[in-house]
mmCIF file of C-alpha atoms in Angstrom:
data_model
loop_
_atom_site.group_PDB
_atom_site.id
_atom_site.type_symbol
_atom_site.label_atom_id
_atom_site.label_comp_id
_atom_site.label_asym_id
_atom_site.label_seq_id
_atom_site.Cartn_x
_atom_site.Cartn_y
_atom_site.Cartn_z
ATOM 1 C CA MET L 1 20.113 -19.523 -37.399
ATOM 2 C CA LYS L 2 16.391 -19.524 -35.964
ATOM 3 C CA ARG L 3 17.614 -21.430 -32.984
ATOM 4 C CA LEU L 4 20.502 -19.030 -32.411
ATOM 5 C CA ARG L 5 18.060 -15.996 -32.718
ATOM 6 C CA SER L 6 15.606 -17.656 -30.367
ATOM 7 C CA PHE L 7 18.466 -18.509 -27.912
ATOM 8 C CA VAL L 8 19.753 -14.926 -27.890
ATOM 9 C CA ILE L 9 16.332 -13.331 -27.525
ATOM 10 C CA LEU L 10 15.269 -15.703 -24.641
ATOM 11 C CA THR L 11 18.600 -15.203 -22.861
ATOM 12 C CA LEU L 12 18.322 -11.453 -23.157
ATOM 13 C CA LEU L 13 14.699 -11.515 -21.825
ATOM 14 C CA GLY L 14 15.795 -13.676 -19.125
ATOM 15 C CA GLY L 15 18.555 -11.250 -18.159
ATOM 16 C CA LEU L 16 16.215 -8.218 -18.422
ATOM 17 C CA ALA L 17 13.633 -10.118 -16.152
ATOM 18 C CA VAL L 18 16.486 -10.234 -13.484
ATOM 19 C CA VAL L 19 17.872 -6.687 -13.990
ATOM 20 C CA LEU L 20 14.697 -4.591 -14.419
ATOM 21 C CA PRO L 21 13.073 -5.377 -11.092
ATOM 22 C CA ILE L 22 16.285 -4.519 -9.322
ATOM 23 C CA THR L 23 16.764 -1.332 -11.385
ATOM 24 C CA ILE L 24 13.227 -0.213 -10.914
ATOM 25 C CA PHE L 25 13.606 -0.871 -7.017
ATOM 26 C CA VAL L 26 16.818 1.073 -6.871
ATOM 27 C CA LEU L 27 15.385 3.973 -8.767
ATOM 28 C CA LEU L 28 12.175 4.050 -6.637
ATOM 29 C CA LEU L 29 14.431 3.943 -3.504
ATOM 30 C CA GLN L 30 16.583 6.722 -4.843
ATOM 31 C CA TRP L 31 13.527 8.787 -5.546
ATOM 32 C CA LEU L 32 12.137 8.281 -2.074
ATOM 33 C CA VAL L 33 15.456 9.109 -0.451
ATOM 34 C CA GLY L 34 15.658 12.318 -2.681
ATOM 35 C CA VAL L 35 12.284 13.389 -1.587
ATOM 36 C CA ILE L 36 12.830 12.761 2.148
ATOM 37 C CA VAL L 37 16.208 14.569 1.754
ATOM 38 C CA ASP L 38 14.628 17.550 -0.017
ATOM 39 C CA LEU L 39 11.917 17.720 2.647
ATOM 40 C CA THR L 40 14.462 17.768 5.502
ATOM 41 C CA ALA L 41 16.965 20.031 3.684
ATOM 42 C CA PRO L 42 16.445 23.022 5.935
ATOM 43 C CA LEU L 43 16.821 21.040 9.004
ATOM 44 C CA SER L 44 19.954 19.375 7.617
ATOM 45 C CA ALA L 45 21.430 22.728 6.698
ATOM 46 C CA TRP L 46 20.803 23.964 10.282
ATOM 47 C CA LEU L 47 22.534 20.916 11.651
ATOM 48 C CA ALA L 48 25.523 21.341 9.394
ATOM 49 C CA ASN L 49 25.856 24.919 10.596
ATOM 50 C CA TYR L 50 25.611 24.192 14.210
ATOM 51 C CA VAL L 51 27.013 20.678 14.663
ATOM 52 C CA THR L 52 30.391 19.669 13.267
ATOM 53 C CA VAL L 53 29.371 17.109 10.773
ATOM 54 C CA ASN L 54 29.368 16.690 6.921
ATOM 55 C CA ASP L 55 26.415 17.106 4.659
ATOM 56 C CA TYR L 56 25.860 13.439 4.364
ATOM 57 C CA THR L 57 25.691 12.819 8.219
ATOM 58 C CA ALA L 58 23.454 15.941 8.615
ATOM 59 C CA ASP L 59 21.007 14.465 6.129
ATOM 60 C CA ILE L 60 20.901 11.203 8.206
ATOM 61 C CA LEU L 61 20.503 13.228 11.438
ATOM 62 C CA GLY L 62 17.731 15.239 9.823
ATOM 63 C CA VAL L 63 15.804 12.308 8.758
ATOM 64 C CA ALA L 64 16.281 10.610 12.097
ATOM 65 C CA LEU L 65 15.090 13.754 13.817
ATOM 66 C CA VAL L 66 11.848 13.821 11.536
ATOM 67 C CA LEU L 67 11.088 10.221 12.238
ATOM 68 C CA SER L 68 11.553 10.783 15.988
ATOM 69 C CA GLY L 69 9.137 13.675 15.826
ATOM 70 C CA CYS L 70 6.727 11.382 14.041
ATOM 71 C CA PHE L 71 7.048 8.859 16.927
ATOM 72 C CA CYS L 72 6.541 11.683 19.527
ATOM 73 C CA ILE L 73 3.385 12.798 17.765
ATOM 74 C CA GLY L 74 2.165 9.140 17.667
ATOM 75 C CA LEU L 75 2.599 8.953 21.302
ATOM 76 C CA LEU L 76 0.941 12.255 21.902
ATOM 77 C CA VAL L 77 -2.240 11.220 19.921
ATOM 78 C CA LYS L 78 -2.657 8.324 22.333
ATOM 79 C CA THR L 79 -3.414 10.683 25.023
ATOM 80 C CA GLY L 80 -6.845 12.428 25.583
ATOM 81 C CA VAL L 81 -5.175 16.001 24.858
ATOM 82 C CA GLY L 82 -3.466 14.625 21.791
ATOM 83 C CA ARG L 83 -6.647 13.186 20.365
ATOM 84 C CA TRP L 84 -8.349 16.628 21.070
ATOM 85 C CA LEU L 85 -5.702 18.483 19.230
ATOM 86 C CA GLN L 86 -5.720 16.152 16.332
ATOM 87 C CA ARG L 87 -9.591 16.498 15.953
ATOM 88 C CA LEU L 88 -9.195 20.231 16.185
ATOM 89 C CA VAL L 89 -6.433 20.316 13.508
ATOM 90 C CA ASP L 90 -8.305 17.894 11.258
ATOM 91 C CA GLY L 91 -11.405 20.037 11.530
ATOM 92 C CA VAL L 92 -9.727 23.253 10.661
ATOM 93 C CA LEU L 93 -7.753 21.658 7.751
ATOM 94 C CA SER L 94 -11.015 19.842 6.400
ATOM 95 C CA ARG L 95 -12.654 23.343 6.306
ATOM 96 C CA LEU L 96 -9.828 25.346 4.877
ATOM 97 C CA ALA L 97 -7.791 22.980 2.727
ATOM 98 C CA PRO L 98 -9.649 21.399 -0.204
ATOM 99 C CA GLY L 99 -8.764 17.724 -0.717
ATOM 100 C CA TYR L 100 -7.290 17.229 2.764
ATOM 101 C CA SER L 101 -10.117 14.923 3.848
ATOM 102 C CA THR L 102 -9.725 12.840 0.896
ATOM 103 C CA ILE L 103 -5.959 12.388 1.302
ATOM 104 C CA LYS L 104 -6.269 11.586 4.779
ATOM 105 C CA GLU L 105 -8.864 8.952 4.152
ATOM 106 C CA MET L 106 -6.522 7.376 1.414
ATOM 107 C CA VAL L 107 -3.528 7.389 4.020
ATOM 108 C CA VAL L 108 -5.712 5.950 6.760
ATOM 109 C CA GLN L 109 -7.112 3.238 4.607
ATOM 110 C CA ILE L 110 -3.709 2.043 3.393
ATOM 111 C CA MET L 111 -1.753 2.427 6.719
ATOM 112 C CA GLY L 112 -4.536 1.960 9.184
ATOM 113 C CA GLY L 113 -5.070 3.920 12.190
ATOM 114 C CA GLU L 114 -7.073 3.696 15.560
ATOM 115 C CA GLY L 115 -10.492 2.603 14.782
ATOM 116 C CA ASN L 116 -9.766 1.940 11.169
ATOM 117 C CA ALA L 117 -8.813 -1.146 9.047
ATOM 118 C CA SER L 118 -5.795 -1.100 6.998
ATOM 119 C CA LEU L 119 -6.094 -2.347 3.466
ATOM 120 C CA LEU L 120 -2.810 -4.269 3.968
ATOM 121 C CA ASN L 121 -4.428 -6.033 6.991
ATOM 122 C CA GLY L 122 -7.650 -6.889 4.966
ATOM 123 C CA LYS L 123 -8.846 -10.275 3.960
ATOM 124 C CA VAL L 124 -8.137 -11.666 0.671
ATOM 125 C CA CYS L 125 -11.254 -13.250 -1.016
ATOM 126 C CA ARG L 126 -12.749 -14.421 -4.350
ATOM 127 C CA ALA L 127 -15.488 -12.057 -5.059
ATOM 128 C CA TYR L 128 -18.320 -13.272 -7.254
ATOM 129 C CA ILE L 129 -19.448 -9.857 -8.505
ATOM 130 C CA MET L 130 -21.966 -11.323 -11.006
ATOM 131 C CA GLY L 131 -23.730 -13.489 -8.283
ATOM 132 C CA ALA L 132 -23.086 -16.457 -6.226
ATOM 133 C CA SER L 133 -24.498 -18.651 -8.925
ATOM 134 C CA SER L 134 -21.998 -17.366 -11.579
ATOM 135 C CA PRO L 135 -18.616 -19.062 -11.997
ATOM 136 C CA VAL L 136 -16.945 -15.616 -12.641
ATOM 137 C CA CYS L 137 -14.845 -14.401 -9.705
ATOM 138 C CA VAL L 138 -12.195 -11.673 -9.140
ATOM 139 C CA THR L 139 -9.475 -11.291 -6.570
ATOM 140 C CA GLY L 140 -10.548 -8.886 -3.952
ATOM 141 C CA ILE L 141 -9.710 -7.500 -0.591
ATOM 142 C CA VAL L 142 -12.320 -7.161 2.171
ATOM 143 C CA THR L 143 -12.317 -3.697 3.649
ATOM 144 C CA ALA L 144 -15.407 -3.842 5.678
ATOM 145 C CA GLU L 145 -17.704 -6.548 7.173
ATOM 146 C CA HIS L 146 -21.428 -5.661 7.970
ATOM 147 C CA ASN L 147 -23.864 -6.695 10.460
ATOM 148 C CA ASP L 148 -26.074 -8.395 7.811
ATOM 149 C CA GLY L 149 -23.289 -10.722 6.884
ATOM 150 C CA GLY L 150 -22.306 -8.738 3.820
ATOM 151 C CA TYR L 151 -18.918 -7.351 2.791
ATOM 152 C CA THR L 152 -17.451 -4.365 1.190
ATOM 153 C CA VAL L 153 -14.730 -5.598 -1.104
ATOM 154 C CA TYR L 154 -11.932 -3.558 -2.910
ATOM 155 C CA VAL L 155 -11.004 -5.082 -6.362
ATOM 156 C CA PRO L 156 -7.754 -3.771 -7.492
ATOM 157 C CA THR L 157 -7.029 -3.410 -11.283
ATOM 158 C CA ALA L 158 -3.949 -4.766 -13.156
ATOM 159 C CA PRO L 159 -1.188 -3.794 -13.308
ATOM 160 C CA VAL L 160 -1.662 -0.806 -10.857
ATOM 161 C CA PRO L 161 -3.414 -2.187 -7.785
ATOM 162 C CA THR L 162 -3.775 1.172 -6.125
ATOM 163 C CA SER L 163 -6.751 1.858 -8.440
ATOM 164 C CA GLY L 164 -9.723 -0.260 -8.605
ATOM 165 C CA PHE L 165 -13.511 -0.788 -7.817
ATOM 166 C CA VAL L 166 -15.383 -1.055 -4.595
ATOM 167 C CA TYR L 167 -18.252 -3.565 -4.368
ATOM 168 C CA HIS L 168 -20.780 -4.089 -1.556
ATOM 169 C CA LEU L 169 -21.675 -7.884 -1.786
ATOM 170 C CA PRO L 170 -23.886 -10.304 0.174
ATOM 171 C CA GLY L 171 -22.060 -12.874 2.203
ATOM 172 C CA ASP L 172 -22.707 -15.600 -0.190
ATOM 173 C CA CYS L 173 -20.836 -13.825 -3.039
ATOM 174 C CA VAL L 174 -17.586 -13.696 -1.011
ATOM 175 C CA THR L 175 -15.374 -16.540 -0.339
ATOM 176 C CA LEU L 176 -12.603 -15.752 2.106
ATOM 177 C CA LEU L 177 -8.962 -17.105 1.595
ATOM 178 C CA PRO L 178 -7.506 -16.988 5.058
ATOM 179 C CA ASP L 179 -4.127 -18.516 3.918
ATOM 180 C CA ILE L 180 -3.298 -15.918 1.247
ATOM 181 C CA SER L 181 -1.733 -12.598 2.307
ATOM 182 C CA VAL L 182 -2.669 -9.304 0.843
ATOM 183 C CA GLU L 183 0.941 -8.813 -0.426
ATOM 184 C CA ALA L 184 0.747 -12.181 -2.155
ATOM 185 C CA ALA L 185 -2.597 -11.146 -3.816
ATOM 186 C CA MET L 186 -1.331 -7.950 -4.974
ATOM 187 C CA ARG L 187 1.731 -9.528 -6.681
ATOM 188 C CA THR L 188 -0.727 -11.521 -8.843
ATOM 189 C CA VAL L 189 -2.458 -8.312 -9.803
ATOM 190 C CA ILE L 190 0.797 -6.480 -10.653
ATOM 191 C CA ALA L 191 1.653 -9.423 -12.840
ATOM 192 C CA CYS L 192 -1.614 -9.204 -14.702
ATOM 193 C CA GLY L 193 -2.843 -12.551 -13.218
ATOM 194 C CA SER L 194 0.318 -14.530 -13.397
ATOM 195 C CA GLY L 195 0.730 -16.683 -10.301
ATOM 196 C CA SER L 196 -3.102 -16.712 -9.708
ATOM 197 C CA GLN L 197 -2.950 -20.448 -9.017
ATOM 198 C CA ILE L 198 -2.378 -19.465 -5.249
ATOM 199 C CA ILE L 199 -5.831 -17.722 -5.321
ATOM 200 C CA MET L 200 -7.655 -20.340 -7.360
ATOM 201 C CA GLN L 201 -6.221 -23.361 -5.542
ATOM 202 C CA ALA L 202 -6.242 -21.903 -1.985
ATOM 203 C CA PRO L 203 -7.991 -23.480 0.903
ATOM 204 C CA LEU L 204 -11.383 -21.795 1.292
ATOM 205 C CA GLU L 205 -13.301 -20.406 4.220
ATOM 206 C CA PRO L 206 -17.046 -21.250 4.073
ATOM 207 C CA PRO L 207 -19.153 -18.334 2.892
ATOM 208 C CA ALA L 208 -20.902 -16.252 5.598
ATOM 209 C CA LYS L 209 -24.513 -17.173 6.299
#
């Protein structure tokens, strides 16, 4: 009886382990599509009225037009006039809209931008936050390198890697892991440390002097 119960429970957990990630992904995708469709609803309604298409096609065209607009804005800010306009708009919004600067910094840090390093393009490391002589280390992402050989390291918390701590460490407290991608490191954080063998057994880059 115990074996049967154990078999049923393990089989059920195995099925959930397969189904839940797919379900969560589909729900997140559905939520994201819903947000985009809601944002582009006025444009989609205008297209449905002036172009002979159904509502679904109008939604797709609306999203495509928004993405095209973002692409054109990206081209514009590569020019001198575009950069001037961007600085002007940023200055006005920073003064008049509380929280705008913080939101912008968060987006730039994650996605990157001209003159800014993206968190996703950072370097994975082992950060010895209790000193180079201590065996205790944490998984970190280098977000800045300094002239004195030190690093600024972001240490994500499990299981939500978008929150964490920022440490400013000397070079001998940071061991870079050049063969580990940020995505792979983040997966171990989301899994609460499961799979951290790739962090602990990865080839090391010598500490900075």
